[in-house]
Short mmCIF file of C-alpha atoms in Angstrom, two decimals:
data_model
loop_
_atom_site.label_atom_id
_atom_site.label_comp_id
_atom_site.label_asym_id
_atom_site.label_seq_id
_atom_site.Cartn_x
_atom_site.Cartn_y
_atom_site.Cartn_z
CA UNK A 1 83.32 101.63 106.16
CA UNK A 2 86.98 101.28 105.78
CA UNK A 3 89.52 104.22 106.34
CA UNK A 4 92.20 105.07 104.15
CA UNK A 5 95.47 103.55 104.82
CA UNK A 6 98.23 104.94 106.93
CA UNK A 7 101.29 106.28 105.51
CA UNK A 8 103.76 104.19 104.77
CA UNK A 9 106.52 103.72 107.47
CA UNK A 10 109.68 102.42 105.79
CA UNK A 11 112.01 100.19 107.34
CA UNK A 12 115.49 98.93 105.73
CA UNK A 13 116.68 95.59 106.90
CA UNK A 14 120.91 96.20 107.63
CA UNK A 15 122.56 93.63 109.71
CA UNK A 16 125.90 94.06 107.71
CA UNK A 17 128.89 95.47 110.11
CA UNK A 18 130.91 98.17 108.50
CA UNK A 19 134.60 96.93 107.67
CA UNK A 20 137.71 98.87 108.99
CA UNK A 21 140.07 97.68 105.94
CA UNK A 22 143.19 100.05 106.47
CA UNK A 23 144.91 101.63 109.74
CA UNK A 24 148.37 103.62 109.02
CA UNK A 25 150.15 106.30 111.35
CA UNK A 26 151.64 109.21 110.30
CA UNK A 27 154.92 107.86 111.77
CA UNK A 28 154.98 104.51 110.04
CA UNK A 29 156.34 101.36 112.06
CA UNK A 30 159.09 103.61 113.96
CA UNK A 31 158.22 106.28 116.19
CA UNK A 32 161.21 108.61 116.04
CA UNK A 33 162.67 111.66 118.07
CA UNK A 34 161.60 113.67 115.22
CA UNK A 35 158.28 112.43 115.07
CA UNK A 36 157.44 112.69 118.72
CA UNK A 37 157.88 116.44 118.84
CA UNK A 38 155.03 116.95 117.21
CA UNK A 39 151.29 115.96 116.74
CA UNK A 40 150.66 112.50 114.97
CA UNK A 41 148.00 111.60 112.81
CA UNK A 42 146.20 108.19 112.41
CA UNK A 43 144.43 107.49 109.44
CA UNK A 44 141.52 105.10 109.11
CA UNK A 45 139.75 103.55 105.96
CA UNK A 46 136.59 102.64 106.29
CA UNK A 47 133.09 100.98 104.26
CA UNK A 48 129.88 100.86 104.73
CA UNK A 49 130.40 103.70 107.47
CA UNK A 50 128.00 106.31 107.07
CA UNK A 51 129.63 109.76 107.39
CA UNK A 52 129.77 111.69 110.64
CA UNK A 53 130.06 107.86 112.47
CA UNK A 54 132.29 107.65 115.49
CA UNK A 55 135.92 106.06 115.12
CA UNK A 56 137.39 105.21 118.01
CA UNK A 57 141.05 104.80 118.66
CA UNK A 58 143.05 103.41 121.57
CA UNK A 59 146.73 103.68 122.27
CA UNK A 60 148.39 103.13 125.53
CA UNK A 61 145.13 102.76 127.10
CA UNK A 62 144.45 106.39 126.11
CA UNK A 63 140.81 107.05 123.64
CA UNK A 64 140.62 109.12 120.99
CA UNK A 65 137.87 109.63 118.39
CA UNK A 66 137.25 111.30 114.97
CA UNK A 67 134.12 111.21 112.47
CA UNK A 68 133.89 109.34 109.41
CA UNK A 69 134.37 111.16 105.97
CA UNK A 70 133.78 109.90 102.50
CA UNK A 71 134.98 106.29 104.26
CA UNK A 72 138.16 108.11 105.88
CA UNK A 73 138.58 109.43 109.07
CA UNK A 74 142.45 111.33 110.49
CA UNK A 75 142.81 111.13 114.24
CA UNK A 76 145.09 113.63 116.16
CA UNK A 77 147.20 112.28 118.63
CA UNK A 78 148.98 115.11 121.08
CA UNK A 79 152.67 115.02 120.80
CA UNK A 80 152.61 115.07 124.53
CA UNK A 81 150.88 111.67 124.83
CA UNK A 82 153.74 110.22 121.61
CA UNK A 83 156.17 111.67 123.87
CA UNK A 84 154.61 109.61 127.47
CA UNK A 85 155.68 106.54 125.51
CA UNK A 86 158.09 103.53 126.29
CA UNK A 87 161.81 103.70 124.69
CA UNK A 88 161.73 100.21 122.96
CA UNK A 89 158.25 99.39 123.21
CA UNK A 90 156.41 98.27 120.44
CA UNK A 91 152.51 99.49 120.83
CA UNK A 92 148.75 98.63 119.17
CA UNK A 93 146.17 100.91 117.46
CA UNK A 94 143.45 99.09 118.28
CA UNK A 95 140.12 100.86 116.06
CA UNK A 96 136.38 100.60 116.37
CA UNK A 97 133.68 101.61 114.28
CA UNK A 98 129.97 101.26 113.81
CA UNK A 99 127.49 101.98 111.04
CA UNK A 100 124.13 104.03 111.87
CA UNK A 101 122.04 100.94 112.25
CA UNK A 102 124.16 100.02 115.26
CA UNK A 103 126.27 97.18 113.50
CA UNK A 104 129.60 96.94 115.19
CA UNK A 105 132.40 96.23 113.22
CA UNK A 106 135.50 93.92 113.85
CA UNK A 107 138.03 95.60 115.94
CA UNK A 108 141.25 96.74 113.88
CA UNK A 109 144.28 95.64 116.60
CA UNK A 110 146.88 94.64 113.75
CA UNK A 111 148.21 98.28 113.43
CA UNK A 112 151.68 98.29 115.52
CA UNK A 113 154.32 100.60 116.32
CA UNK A 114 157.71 100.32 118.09
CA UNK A 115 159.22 103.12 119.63
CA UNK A 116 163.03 104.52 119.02
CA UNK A 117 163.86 107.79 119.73
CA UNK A 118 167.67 107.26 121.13
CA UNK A 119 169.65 109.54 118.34
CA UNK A 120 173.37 108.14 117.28
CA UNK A 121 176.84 109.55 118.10
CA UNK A 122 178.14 111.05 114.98
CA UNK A 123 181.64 110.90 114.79
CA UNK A 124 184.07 112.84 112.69
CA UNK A 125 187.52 111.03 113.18
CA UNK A 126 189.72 112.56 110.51
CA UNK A 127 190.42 115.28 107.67
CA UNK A 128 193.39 114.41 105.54
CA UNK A 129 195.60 116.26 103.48
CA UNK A 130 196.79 113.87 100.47
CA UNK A 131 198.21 116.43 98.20
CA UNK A 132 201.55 118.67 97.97
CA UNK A 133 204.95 117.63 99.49
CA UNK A 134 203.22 118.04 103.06
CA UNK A 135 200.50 115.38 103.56
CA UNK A 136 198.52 112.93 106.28
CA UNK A 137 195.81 114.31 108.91
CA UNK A 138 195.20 117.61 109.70
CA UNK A 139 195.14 119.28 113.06
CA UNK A 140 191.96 121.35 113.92
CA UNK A 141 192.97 125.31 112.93
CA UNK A 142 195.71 124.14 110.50
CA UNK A 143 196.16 125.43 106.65
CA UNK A 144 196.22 123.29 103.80
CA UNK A 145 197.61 123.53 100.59
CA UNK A 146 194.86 120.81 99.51
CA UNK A 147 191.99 122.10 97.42
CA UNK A 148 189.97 119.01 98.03
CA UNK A 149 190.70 117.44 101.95
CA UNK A 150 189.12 114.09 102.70
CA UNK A 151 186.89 113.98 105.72
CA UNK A 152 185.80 110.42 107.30
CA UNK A 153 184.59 108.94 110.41
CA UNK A 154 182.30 106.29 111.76
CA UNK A 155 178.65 105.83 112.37
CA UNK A 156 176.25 102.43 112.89
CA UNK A 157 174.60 100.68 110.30
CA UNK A 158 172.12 101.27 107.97
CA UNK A 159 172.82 105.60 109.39
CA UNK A 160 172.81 108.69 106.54
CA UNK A 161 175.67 111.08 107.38
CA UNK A 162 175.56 114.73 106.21
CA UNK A 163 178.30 117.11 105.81
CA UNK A 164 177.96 121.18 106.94
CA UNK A 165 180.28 123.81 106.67
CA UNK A 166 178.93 125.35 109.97
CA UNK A 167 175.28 125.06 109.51
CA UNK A 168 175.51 125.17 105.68
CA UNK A 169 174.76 121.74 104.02
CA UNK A 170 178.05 120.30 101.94
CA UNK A 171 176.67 117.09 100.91
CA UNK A 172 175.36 113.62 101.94
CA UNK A 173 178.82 111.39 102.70
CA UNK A 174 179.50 108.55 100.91
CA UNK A 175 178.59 105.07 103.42
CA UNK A 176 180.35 101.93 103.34
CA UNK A 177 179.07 99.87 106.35
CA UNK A 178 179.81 101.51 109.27
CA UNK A 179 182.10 104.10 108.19
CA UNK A 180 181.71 107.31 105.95
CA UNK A 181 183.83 109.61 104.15
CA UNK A 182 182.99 112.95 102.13
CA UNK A 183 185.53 115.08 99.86
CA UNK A 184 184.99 119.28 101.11
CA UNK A 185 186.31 121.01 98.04
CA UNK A 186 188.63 124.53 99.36
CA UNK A 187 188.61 128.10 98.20
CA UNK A 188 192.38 129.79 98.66
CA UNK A 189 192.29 132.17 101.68
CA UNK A 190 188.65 130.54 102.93
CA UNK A 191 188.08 129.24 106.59
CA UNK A 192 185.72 126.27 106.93
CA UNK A 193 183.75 125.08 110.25
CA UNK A 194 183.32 120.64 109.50
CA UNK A 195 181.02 119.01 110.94
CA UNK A 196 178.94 116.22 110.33
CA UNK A 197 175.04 114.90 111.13
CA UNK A 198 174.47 111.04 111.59
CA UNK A 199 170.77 109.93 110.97
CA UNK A 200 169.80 106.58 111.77
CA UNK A 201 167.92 104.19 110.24
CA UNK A 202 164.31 105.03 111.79
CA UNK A 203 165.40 108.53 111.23
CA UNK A 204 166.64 109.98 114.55
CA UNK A 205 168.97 112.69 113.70
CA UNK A 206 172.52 113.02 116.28
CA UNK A 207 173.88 116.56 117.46
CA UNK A 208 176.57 117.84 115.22
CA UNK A 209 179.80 117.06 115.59
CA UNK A 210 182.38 119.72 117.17
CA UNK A 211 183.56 122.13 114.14
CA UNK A 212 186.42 121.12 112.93
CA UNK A 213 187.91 123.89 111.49
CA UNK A 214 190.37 124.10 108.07
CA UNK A 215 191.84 126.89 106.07
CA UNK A 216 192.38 126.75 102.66
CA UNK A 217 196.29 127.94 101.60
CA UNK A 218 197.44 127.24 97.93
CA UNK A 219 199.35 130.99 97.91
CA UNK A 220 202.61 129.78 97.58
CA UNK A 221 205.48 132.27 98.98
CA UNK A 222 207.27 134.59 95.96
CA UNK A 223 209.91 134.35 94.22
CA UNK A 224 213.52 135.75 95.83
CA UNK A 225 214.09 139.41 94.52
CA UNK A 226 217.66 138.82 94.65
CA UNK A 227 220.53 135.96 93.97
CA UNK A 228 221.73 133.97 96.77
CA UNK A 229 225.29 134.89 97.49
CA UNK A 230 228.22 133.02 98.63
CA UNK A 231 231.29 134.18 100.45
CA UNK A 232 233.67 131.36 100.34
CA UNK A 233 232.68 132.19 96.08
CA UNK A 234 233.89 135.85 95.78
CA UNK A 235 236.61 134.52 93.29
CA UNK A 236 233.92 132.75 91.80
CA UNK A 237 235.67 129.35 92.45
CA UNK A 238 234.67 126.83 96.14
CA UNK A 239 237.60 125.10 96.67
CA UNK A 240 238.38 121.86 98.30
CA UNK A 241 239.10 123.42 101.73
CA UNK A 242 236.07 125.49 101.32
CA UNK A 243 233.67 122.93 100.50
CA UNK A 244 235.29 120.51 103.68
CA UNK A 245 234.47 123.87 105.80
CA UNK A 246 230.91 123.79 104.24
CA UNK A 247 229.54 126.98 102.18
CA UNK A 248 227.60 129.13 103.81
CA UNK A 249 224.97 130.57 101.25
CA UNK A 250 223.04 134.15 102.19
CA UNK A 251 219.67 134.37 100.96
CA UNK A 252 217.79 137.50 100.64
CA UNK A 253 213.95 136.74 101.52
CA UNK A 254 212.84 140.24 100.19
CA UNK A 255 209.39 139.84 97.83
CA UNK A 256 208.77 135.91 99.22
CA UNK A 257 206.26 137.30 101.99
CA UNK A 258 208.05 134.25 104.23
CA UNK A 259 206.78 133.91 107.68
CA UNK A 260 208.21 132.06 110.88
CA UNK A 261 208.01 128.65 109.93
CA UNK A 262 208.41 128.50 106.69
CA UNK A 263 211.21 126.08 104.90
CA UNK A 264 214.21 127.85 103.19
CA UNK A 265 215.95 125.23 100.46
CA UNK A 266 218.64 125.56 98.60
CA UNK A 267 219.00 124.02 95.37
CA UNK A 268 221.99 122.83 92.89
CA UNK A 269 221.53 123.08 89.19
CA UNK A 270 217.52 123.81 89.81
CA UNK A 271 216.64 120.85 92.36
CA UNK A 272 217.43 119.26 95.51
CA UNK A 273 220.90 118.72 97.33
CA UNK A 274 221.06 114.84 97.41
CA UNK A 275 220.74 115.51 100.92
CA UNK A 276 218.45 118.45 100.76
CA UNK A 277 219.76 121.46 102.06
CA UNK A 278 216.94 123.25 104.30
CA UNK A 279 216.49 125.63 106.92
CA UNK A 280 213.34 126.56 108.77
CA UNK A 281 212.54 130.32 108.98
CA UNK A 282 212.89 131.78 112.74
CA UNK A 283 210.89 134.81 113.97
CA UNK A 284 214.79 136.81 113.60
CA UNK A 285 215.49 135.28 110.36
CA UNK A 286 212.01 137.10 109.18
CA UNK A 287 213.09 139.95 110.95
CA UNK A 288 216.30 140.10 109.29
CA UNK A 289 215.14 139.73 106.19
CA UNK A 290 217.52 137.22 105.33
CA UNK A 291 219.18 134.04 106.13
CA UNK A 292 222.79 132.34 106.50
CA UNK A 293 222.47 128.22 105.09
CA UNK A 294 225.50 125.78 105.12
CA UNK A 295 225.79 123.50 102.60
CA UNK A 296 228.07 120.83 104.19
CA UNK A 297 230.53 119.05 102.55
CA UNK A 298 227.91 115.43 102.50
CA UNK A 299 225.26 117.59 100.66
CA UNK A 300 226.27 116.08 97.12
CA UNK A 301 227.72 118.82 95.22
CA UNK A 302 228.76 116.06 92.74
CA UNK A 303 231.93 116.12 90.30
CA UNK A 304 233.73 119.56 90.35
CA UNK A 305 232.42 122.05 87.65
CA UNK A 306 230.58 124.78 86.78
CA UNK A 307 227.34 124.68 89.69
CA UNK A 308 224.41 126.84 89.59
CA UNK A 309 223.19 127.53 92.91
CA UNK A 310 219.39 129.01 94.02
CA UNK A 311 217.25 129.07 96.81
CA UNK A 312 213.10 128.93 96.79
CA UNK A 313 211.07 129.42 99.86
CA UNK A 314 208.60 126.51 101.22
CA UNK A 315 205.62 127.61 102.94
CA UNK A 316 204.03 125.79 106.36
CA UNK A 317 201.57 123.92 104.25
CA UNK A 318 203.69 122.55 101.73
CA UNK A 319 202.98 125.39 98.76
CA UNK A 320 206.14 125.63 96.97
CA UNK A 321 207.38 129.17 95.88
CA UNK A 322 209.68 129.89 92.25
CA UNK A 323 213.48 129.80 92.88
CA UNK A 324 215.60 132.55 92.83
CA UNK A 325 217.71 133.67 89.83
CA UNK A 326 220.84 131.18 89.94
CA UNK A 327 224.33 132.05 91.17
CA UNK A 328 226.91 129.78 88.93
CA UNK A 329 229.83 129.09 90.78
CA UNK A 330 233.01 126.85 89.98
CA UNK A 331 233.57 123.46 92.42
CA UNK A 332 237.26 123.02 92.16
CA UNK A 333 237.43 120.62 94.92
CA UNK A 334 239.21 117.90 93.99
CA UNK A 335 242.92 117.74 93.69
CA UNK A 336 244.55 117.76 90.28
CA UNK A 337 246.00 114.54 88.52
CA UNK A 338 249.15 113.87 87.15
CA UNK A 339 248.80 111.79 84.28
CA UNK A 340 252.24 111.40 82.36
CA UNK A 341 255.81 112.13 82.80
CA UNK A 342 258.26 112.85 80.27
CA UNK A 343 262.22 112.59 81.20
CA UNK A 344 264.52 115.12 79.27
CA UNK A 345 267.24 113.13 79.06
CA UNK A 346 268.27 110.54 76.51
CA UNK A 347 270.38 107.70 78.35
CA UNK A 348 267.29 107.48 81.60
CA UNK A 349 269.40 108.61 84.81
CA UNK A 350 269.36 111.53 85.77
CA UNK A 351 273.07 113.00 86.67
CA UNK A 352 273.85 115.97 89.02
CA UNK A 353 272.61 119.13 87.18
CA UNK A 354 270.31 117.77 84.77
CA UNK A 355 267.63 118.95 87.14
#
């Protein structure tokens, strides 16, 4: 009698390896400075892994592991271990994975790294002043009468460079090989703090260069309440002997807010002296409230005449203030000419009495 047959014990032939067909780091091909302060991830691709198989990974002789997903499996890697790392290196994920049946697939090794986590120097060289009658570099502190100052400085190759205003983000500067240069637009009576931020190209960031520190200025002094006056002028005429002396001109700095410093000029017919006539403000002259100027006799009064004479006020940074109302005054300096004369009597010599 023959029994009934046993159940059926099913067996699937698989002698096909899983395939490890992508291995990427969160960090890419550069491990940075940025990178290494915190926990990286590697990512592996898999098929023909079943899910919940083991992937291992080694780096730097260290193991990790992490179970397969829907063919993917993310691997933590402790900043700590990033951070044991060689400077300059250049380092191998080296994967393995097999399926349920056992089947051992071919090692992954053609993942590498290098690592780079030396930042760059940023350097901030210069801030230029290029507009008004006062321009060139800047000291760090000083006022400008720019509303637009030119930053550069230098940085290596392939580097980002971003401009702050203390820690407040300007913009990125514009790069030209291995020097940079951003324009920091000013706001009248506003104090900035410069400083700039070199990345490289793996993406290590530098420290911040020291503030450099500008103040915007475009007030420009007022305009002279009063008239300049001039002595040597009370008859309203400067004479020849008067203009040899030089003419000393008073000017009244009442309503130009002037400050020690500060340029006093004095001008002919509404501009410049040929040879400018200028005086720089001292801490008495402010204190005074006024100031004594010579105009010497090589200033370039020009033919005599009728002469209107004013006076404006020049601030430290260059901002100009309106002239004062003009004084007119008579240059009779020159002596006169005779150009004909006419004998009164008929036969040409003159005789004893005719005089």
């Amino acid at each position: 009698n023959p029994s009934s047959p046993t159940s059926d014990f099913t067996v699937i032939g698989d002698t096909t390896a899983p395939i490890i067909s992508d291995v990427s780091a969160s960090w890419g091909s550069v491990l940075n400075s940025i990178e290494d302060n915190g926990d990286g991830i590697v990512t592996i691709t898999t098929s023909g892994a079943e899910d919940s198989q083991t992937v291992t990974l080694v780096l730097n002789s260290a193991t990790y592991t992490g179970s397969v997903s829907n063919n993917t499996t993310s691997i933590t890697v402790p900043a700590a271990d990033l951070q044991a790392l060689n400077e300059s290196d250049t380092y191998t994920l080296s994967v393995d994975v097999s399926d349920a049946a056992g089947n051992a697939g071919t090692q992954h090794s053609s993942t590498t790294f290098s690592v780079d986590t030396t930042a760059p120097s940023a350097v901030l060289s210069s801030v230029a002043d290029d507009v008004g009658s006062i321009t060139g570099a800047l000291s760090d502190g000083q006022s400008t009468d720019d509303t637009s100052v030119v930053i550069s400085g230098t940085n290596e190759a392939g580097s980002t460079v971003a401009v702050y205003d203390g820690t407040i983000l300007l913009g990125a500067a514009t790069v030209s090989g291995t020097s940079w240069t951003y324009a920091v637009a000013l706001i009248d009576g506003t104090t900035y703090a410069l400083n700039a931020v070199e990345t490289d190209s793996v993406g290590n960031p530098s420290s911040p260069t020291s503030d450099f520190t500008v103040i915007g200025d475009t007030t420009a002094p007022g305009k002279p309440t009063n008239a300049v006056s001039v002595a040597a002028a009370s008859d309203g005429i400067i004479s020849a002997s008067e203009k040899s002396a030089g003419v000393s001109v008073s000017v009244d700095l009442d309503n130009t807010s002037a400050v020690t410093g500060d340029t006093v000029e004095l001008l002919l017919n509404g501009s410049s002296f040929t040879s400018p006539v200028t005086y720089v403000l001292k801490s008495a002259d402010v204190d005074n409230g006024s100031v004594s100027i010579t105009i010497n006799s090589g200033s370039g009064w020009g033919s005599d005449g009728t002469k209107e004479l004013s006076a404006r006020v020049i601030d430290a940074v260059g901002n100009v203030g309106t002239a004062s109302t003009e004084l007119s005054v008579a240059l009779e300096a020159s002596p006169p000419t005779v150009s004909t004369v006419t004998s009164s009597t008929t036969d040409g010599p003159y005789n004893i009495g005719d005089v």
